[in-house]
N, CA, C and O atoms as a DFTB+ gen file, in Angstrom:
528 C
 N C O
     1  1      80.651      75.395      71.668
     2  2      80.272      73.992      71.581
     3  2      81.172      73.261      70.589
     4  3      81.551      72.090      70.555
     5  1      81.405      74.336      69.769
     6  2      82.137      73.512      68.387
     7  2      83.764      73.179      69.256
     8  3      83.986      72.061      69.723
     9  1      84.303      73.784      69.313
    10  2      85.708      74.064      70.247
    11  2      85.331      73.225      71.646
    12  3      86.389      73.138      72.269
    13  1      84.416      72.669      72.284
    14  2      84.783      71.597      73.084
    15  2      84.477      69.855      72.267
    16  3      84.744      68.733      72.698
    17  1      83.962      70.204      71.242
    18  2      83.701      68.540      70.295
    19  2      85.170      68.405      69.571
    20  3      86.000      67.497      69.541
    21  1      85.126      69.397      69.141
    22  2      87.198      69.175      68.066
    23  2      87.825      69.420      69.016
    24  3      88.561      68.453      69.209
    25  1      88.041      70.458      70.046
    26  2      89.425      71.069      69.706
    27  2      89.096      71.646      71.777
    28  3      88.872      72.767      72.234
    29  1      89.228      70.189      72.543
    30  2      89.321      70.543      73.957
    31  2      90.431      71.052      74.768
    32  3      90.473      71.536      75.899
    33  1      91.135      70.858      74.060
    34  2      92.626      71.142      74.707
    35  2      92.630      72.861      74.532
    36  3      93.219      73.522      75.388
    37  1      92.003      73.487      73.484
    38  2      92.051      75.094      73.436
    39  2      91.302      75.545      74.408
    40  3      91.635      76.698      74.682
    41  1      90.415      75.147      75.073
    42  2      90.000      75.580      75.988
    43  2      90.473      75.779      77.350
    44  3      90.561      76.715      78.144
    45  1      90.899      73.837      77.294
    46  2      91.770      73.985      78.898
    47  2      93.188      74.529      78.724
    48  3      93.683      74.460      79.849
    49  1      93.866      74.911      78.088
    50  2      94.723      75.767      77.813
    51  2      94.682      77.173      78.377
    52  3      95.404      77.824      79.133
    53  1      93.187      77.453      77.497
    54  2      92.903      78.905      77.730
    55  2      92.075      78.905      79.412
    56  3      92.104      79.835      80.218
    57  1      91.609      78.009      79.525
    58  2      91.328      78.048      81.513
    59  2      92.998      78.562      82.299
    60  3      93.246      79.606      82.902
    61  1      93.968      77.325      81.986
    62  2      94.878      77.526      82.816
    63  2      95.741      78.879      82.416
    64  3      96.079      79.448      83.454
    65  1      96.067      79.369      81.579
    66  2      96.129      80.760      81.049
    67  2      95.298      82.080      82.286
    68  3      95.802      82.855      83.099
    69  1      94.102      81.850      81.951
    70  2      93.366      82.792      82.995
    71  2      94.005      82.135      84.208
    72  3      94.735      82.993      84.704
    73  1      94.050      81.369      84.693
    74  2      93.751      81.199      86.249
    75  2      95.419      82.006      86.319
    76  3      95.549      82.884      87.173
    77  1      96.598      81.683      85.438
    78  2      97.739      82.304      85.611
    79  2      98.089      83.418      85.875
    80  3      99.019      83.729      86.619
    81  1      97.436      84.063      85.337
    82  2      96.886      85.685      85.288
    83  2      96.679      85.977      86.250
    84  3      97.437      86.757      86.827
    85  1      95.423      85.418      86.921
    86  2      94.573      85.702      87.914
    87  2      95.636      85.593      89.024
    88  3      95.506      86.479      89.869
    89  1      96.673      84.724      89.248
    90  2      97.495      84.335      90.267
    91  2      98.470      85.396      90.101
    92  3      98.743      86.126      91.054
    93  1      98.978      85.526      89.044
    94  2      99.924      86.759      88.850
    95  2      99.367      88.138      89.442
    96  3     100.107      88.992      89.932
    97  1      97.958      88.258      89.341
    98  2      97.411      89.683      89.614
    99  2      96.989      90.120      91.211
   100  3      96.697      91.212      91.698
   101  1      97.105      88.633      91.844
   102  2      97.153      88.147      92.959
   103  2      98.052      88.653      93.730
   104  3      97.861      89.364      94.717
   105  1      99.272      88.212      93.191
   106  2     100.473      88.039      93.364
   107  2     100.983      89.862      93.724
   108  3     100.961      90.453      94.803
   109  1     101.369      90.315      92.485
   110  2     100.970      91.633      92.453
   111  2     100.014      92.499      93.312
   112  3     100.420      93.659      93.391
   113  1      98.989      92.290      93.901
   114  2      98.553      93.192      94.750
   115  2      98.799      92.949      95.894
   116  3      98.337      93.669      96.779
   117  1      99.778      91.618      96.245
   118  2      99.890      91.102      97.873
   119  2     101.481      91.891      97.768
   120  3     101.868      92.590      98.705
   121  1     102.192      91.718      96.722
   122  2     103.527      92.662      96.963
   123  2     103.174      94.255      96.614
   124  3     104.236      94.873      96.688
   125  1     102.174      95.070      96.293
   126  2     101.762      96.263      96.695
   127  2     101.600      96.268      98.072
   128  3     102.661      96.219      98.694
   129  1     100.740      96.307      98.630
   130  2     100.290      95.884      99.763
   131  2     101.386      95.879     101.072
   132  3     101.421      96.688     101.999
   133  1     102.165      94.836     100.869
   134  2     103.625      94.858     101.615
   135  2     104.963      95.705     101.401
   136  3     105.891      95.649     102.208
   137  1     104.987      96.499     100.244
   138  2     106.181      97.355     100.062
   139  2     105.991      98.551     100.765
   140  3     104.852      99.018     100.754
   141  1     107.015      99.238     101.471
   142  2     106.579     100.490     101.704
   143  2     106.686     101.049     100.601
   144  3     107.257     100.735      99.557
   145  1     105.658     102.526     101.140
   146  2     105.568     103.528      99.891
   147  2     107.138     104.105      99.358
   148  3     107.040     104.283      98.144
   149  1     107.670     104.239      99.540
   150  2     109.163     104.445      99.642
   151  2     110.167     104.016      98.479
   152  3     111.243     104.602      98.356
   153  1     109.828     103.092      97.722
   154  2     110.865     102.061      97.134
   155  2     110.348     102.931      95.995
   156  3     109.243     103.455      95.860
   157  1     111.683     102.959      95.017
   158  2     111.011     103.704      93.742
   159  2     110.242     102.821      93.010
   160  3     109.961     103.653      92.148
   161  1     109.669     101.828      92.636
   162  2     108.461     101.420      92.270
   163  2     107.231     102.053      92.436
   164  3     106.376     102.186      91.560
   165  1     107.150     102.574      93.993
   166  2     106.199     102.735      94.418
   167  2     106.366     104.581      93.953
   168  3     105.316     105.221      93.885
   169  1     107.543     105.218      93.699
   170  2     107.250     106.277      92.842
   171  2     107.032     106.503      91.782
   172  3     106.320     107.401      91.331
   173  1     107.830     105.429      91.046
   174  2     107.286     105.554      89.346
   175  2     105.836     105.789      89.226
   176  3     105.294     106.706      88.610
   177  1     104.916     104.218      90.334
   178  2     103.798     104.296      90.218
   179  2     102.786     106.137      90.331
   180  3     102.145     106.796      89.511
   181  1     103.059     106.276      91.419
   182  2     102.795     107.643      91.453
   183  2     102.859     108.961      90.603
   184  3     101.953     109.724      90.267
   185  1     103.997     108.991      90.397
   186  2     104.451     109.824      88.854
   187  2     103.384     109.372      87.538
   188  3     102.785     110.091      86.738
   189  1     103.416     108.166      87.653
   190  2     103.121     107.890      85.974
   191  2     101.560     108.319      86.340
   192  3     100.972     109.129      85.623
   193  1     100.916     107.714      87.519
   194  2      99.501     107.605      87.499
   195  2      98.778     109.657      87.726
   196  3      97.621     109.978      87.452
   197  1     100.070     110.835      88.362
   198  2      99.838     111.564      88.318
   199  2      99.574     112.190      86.887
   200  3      98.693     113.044      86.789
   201  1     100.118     111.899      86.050
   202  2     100.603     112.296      84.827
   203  2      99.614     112.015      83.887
   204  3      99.008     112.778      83.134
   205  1      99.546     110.920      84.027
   206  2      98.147     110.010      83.106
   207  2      96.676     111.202      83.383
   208  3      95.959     111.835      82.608
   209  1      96.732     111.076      84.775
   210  2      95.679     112.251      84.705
   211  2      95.495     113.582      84.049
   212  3      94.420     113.994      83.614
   213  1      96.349     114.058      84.023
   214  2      96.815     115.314      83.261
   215  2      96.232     115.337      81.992
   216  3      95.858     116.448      81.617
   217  1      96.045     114.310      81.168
   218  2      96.406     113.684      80.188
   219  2      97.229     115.078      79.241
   220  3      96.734     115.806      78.381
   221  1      98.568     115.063      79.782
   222  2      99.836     115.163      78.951
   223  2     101.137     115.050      78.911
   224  3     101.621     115.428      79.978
   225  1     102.078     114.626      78.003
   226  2     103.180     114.207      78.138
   227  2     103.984     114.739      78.739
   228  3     103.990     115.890      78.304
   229  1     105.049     114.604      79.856
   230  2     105.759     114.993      80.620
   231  2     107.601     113.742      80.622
   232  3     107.984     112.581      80.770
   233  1     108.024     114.970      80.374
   234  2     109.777     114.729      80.867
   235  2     109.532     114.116      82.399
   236  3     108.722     114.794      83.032
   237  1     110.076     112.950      83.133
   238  2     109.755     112.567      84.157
   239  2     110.921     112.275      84.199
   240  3     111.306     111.629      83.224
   241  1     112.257     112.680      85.579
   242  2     113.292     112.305      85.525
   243  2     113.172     110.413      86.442
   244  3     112.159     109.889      86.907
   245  1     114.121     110.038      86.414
   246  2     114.606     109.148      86.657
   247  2     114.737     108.830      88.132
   248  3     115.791     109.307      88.553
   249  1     114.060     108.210      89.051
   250  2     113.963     108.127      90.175
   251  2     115.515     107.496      90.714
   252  3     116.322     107.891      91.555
   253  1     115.485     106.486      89.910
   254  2     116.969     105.746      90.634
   255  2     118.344     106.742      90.175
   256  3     119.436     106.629      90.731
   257  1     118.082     107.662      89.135
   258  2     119.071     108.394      88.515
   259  2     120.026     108.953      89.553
   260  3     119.534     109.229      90.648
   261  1     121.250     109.147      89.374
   262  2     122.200     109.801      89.795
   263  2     122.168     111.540      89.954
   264  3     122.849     112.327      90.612
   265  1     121.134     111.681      89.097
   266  2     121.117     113.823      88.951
   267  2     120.370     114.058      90.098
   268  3     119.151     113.969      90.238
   269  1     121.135     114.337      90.821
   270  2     120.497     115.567      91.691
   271  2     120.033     116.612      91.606
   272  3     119.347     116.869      92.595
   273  1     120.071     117.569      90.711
   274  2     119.164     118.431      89.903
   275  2     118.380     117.938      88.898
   276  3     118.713     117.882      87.715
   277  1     117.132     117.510      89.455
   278  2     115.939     117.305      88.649
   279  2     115.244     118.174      87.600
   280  3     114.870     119.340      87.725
   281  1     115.147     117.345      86.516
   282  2     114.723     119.144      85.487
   283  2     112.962     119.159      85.767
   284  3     112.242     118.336      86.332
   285  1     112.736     120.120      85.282
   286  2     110.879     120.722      85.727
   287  2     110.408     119.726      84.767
   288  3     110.960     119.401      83.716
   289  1     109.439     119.334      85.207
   290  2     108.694     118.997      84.381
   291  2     107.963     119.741      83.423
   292  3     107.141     120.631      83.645
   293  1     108.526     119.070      81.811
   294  2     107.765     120.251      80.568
   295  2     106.905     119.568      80.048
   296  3     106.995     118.353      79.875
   297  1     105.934     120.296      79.727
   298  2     105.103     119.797      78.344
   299  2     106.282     119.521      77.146
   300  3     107.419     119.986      77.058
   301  1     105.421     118.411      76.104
   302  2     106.128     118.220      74.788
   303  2     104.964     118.377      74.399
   304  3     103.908     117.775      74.596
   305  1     105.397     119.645      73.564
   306  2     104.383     120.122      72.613
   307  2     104.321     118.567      71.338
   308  3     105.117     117.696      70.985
   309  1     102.785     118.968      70.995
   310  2     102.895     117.373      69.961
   311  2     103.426     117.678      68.592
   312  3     103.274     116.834      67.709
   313  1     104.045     118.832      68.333
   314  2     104.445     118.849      66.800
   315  2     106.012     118.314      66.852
   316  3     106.571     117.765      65.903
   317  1     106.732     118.631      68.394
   318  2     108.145     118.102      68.800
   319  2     107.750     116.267      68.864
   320  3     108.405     115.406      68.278
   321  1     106.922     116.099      69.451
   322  2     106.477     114.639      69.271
   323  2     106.449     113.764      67.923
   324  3     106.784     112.583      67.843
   325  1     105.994     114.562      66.906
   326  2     105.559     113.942      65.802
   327  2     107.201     114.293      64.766
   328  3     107.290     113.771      63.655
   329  1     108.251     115.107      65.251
   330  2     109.344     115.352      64.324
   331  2     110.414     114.303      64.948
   332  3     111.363     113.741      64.403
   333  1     109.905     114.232      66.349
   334  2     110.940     113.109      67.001
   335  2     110.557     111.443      66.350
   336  3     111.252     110.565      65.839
   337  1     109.284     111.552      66.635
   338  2     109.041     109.772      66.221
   339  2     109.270     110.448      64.715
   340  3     110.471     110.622      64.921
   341  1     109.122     110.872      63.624
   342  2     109.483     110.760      62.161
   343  2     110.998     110.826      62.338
   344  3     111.286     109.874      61.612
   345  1     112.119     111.258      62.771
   346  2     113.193     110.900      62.839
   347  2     113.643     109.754      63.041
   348  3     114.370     109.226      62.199
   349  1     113.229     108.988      64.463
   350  2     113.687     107.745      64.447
   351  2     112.909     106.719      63.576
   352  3     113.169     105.519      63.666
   353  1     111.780     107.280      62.577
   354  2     111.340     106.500      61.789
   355  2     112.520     106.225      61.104
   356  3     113.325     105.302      61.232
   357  1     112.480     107.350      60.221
   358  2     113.279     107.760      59.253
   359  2     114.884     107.071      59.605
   360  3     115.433     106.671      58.578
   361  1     115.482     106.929      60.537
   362  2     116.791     106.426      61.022
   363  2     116.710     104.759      60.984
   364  3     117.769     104.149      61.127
   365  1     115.727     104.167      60.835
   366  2     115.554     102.613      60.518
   367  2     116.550     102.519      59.662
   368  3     117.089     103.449      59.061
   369  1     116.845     101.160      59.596
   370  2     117.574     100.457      58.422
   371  2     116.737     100.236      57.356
   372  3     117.015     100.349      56.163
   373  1     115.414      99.827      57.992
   374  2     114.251      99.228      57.196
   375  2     113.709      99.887      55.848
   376  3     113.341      99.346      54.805
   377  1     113.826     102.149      56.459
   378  2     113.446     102.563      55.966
   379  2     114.685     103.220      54.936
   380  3     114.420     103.391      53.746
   381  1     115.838     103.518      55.398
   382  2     117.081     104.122      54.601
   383  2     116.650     103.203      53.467
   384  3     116.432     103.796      52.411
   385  1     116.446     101.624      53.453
   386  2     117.082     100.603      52.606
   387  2     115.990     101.267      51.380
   388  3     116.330     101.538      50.229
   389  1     114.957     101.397      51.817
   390  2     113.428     101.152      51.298
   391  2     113.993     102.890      50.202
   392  3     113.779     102.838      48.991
   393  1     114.624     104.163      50.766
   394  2     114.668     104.900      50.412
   395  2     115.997     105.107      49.428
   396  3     116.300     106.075      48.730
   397  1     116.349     104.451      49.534
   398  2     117.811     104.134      48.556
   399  2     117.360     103.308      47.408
   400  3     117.891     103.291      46.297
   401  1     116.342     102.636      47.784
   402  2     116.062     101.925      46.294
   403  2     115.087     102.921      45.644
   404  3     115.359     103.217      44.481
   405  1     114.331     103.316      46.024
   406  2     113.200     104.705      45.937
   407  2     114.505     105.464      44.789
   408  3     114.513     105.479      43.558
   409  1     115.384     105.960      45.648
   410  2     116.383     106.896      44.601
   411  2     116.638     106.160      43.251
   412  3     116.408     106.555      42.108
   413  1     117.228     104.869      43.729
   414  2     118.095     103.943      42.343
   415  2     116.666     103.753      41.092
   416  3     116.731     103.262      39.966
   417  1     115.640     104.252      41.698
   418  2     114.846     103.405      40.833
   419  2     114.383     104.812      40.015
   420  3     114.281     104.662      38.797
   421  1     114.128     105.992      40.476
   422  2     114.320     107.504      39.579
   423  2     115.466     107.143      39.128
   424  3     114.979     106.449      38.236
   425  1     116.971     106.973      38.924
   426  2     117.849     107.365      38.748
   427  2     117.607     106.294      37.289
   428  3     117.445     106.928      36.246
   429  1     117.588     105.316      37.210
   430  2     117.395     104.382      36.501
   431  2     116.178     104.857      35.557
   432  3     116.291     104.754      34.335
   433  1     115.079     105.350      36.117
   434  2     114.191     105.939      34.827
   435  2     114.438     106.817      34.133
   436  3     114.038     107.142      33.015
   437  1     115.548     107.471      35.238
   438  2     115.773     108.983      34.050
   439  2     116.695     108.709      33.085
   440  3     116.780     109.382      32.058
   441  1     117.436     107.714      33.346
   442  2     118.399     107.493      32.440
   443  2     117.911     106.470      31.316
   444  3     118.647     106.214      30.363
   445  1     116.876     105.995      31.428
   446  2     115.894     105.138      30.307
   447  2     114.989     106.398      29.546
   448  3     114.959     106.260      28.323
   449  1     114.462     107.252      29.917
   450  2     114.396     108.348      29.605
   451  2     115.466     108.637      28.277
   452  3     115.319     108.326      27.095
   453  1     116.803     109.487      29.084
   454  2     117.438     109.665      28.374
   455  2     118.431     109.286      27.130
   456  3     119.142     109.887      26.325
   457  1     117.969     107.584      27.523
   458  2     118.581     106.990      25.902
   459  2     117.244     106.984      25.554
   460  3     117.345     107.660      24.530
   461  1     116.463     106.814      25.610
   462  2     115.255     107.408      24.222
   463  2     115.564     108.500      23.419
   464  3     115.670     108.573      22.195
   465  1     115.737     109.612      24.577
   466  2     115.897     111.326      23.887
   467  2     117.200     110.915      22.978
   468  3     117.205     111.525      21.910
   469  1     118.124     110.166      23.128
   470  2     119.233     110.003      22.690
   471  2     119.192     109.222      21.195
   472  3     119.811     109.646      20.219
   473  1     118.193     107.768      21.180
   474  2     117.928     107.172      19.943
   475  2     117.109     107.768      19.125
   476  3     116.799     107.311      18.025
   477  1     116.660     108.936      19.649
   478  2     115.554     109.877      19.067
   479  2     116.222     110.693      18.120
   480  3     116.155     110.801      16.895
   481  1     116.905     111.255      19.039
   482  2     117.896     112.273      17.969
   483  2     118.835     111.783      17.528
   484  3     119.264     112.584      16.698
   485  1     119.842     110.400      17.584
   486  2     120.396     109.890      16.447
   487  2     119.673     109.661      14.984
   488  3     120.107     109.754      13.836
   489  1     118.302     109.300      15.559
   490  2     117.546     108.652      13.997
   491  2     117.322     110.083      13.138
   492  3     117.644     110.287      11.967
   493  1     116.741     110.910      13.976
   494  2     116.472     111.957      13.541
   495  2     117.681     112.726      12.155
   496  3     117.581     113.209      11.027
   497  1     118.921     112.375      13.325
   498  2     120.244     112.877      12.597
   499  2     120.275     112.403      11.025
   500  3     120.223     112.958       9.928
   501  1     120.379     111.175      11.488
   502  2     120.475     109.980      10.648
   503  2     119.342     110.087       9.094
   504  3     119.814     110.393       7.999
   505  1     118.030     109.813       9.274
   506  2     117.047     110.006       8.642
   507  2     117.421     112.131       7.832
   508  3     117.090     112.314       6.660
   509  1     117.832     112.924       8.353
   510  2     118.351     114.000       8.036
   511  2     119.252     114.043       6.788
   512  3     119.024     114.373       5.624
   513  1     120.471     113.550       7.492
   514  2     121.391     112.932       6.217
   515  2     121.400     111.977       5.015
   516  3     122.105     111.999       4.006
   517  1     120.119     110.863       5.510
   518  2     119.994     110.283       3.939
   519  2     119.262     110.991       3.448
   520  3     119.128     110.667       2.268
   521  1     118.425     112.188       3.820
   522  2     117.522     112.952       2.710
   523  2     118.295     114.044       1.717
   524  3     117.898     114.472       0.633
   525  1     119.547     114.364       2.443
   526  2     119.678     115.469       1.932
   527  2     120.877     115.073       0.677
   528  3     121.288     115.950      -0.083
């Protein structure tokens, strides 16, 4: 109620939005419908929706691909899953940058560190020699 007293245009926005959809999804099942089964679309579909069932990840070659020797379909075990996505984590720019300052910023404490140990034992020196 509040959103048709302020703010009418978010609504009919969001009407013509759906109905777009709705035409798109339209659209989409009238070109299912008319393709033969044949066209690799209509295999991807198949593949992916076989697979999904499975529920597990599968190497799926490339329908339009050039290889004529198709490899088997393997399981990916999920610990190969989880070393692959942490690699291309890890291969970001985002993250190198993030990990290079990570280093500079130990490198920088230890060496604040070490002029302490350093003014430590000058005074020490120092305070040594005027006693004696």
């Amino acid at each position: 109620e509040a959103l048709e007293i302020h703010n009418p245009q978010f609504i009919s926005r969001s009407q013509k939005r759906l109905k777009r959809l709705e035409h798109m999804v339209q659209l989409r099942r009238a070109q299912q419908r008319e393709a033969p089964p044949s066209t690799p679309r209509a295999l991807l579909r198949k593949l992916s929706t076989s697979t999904a069932s499975k529920r597990k990840q599968f190497t799926i070659p490339d329908p339009l691909s050039d290889n004529l020797f198709k490899p088997k379909e393997r399981v990916i075990p999920e610990k190969e899953m989880h070393m692959r996505s942490k690699r291309i984590y890890d291969n970001l720019p985002e993250v190198k940058k993030k990990q290079e300052e990570k280093q500079k910023r130990i490198i920088i404490q230890s060496n604040r560190l070490r002029v302490e140990m350093f003014k430590k034992q000058l005074l020490d020196q120092l305070l040594h020699r005027n006693t004696e």
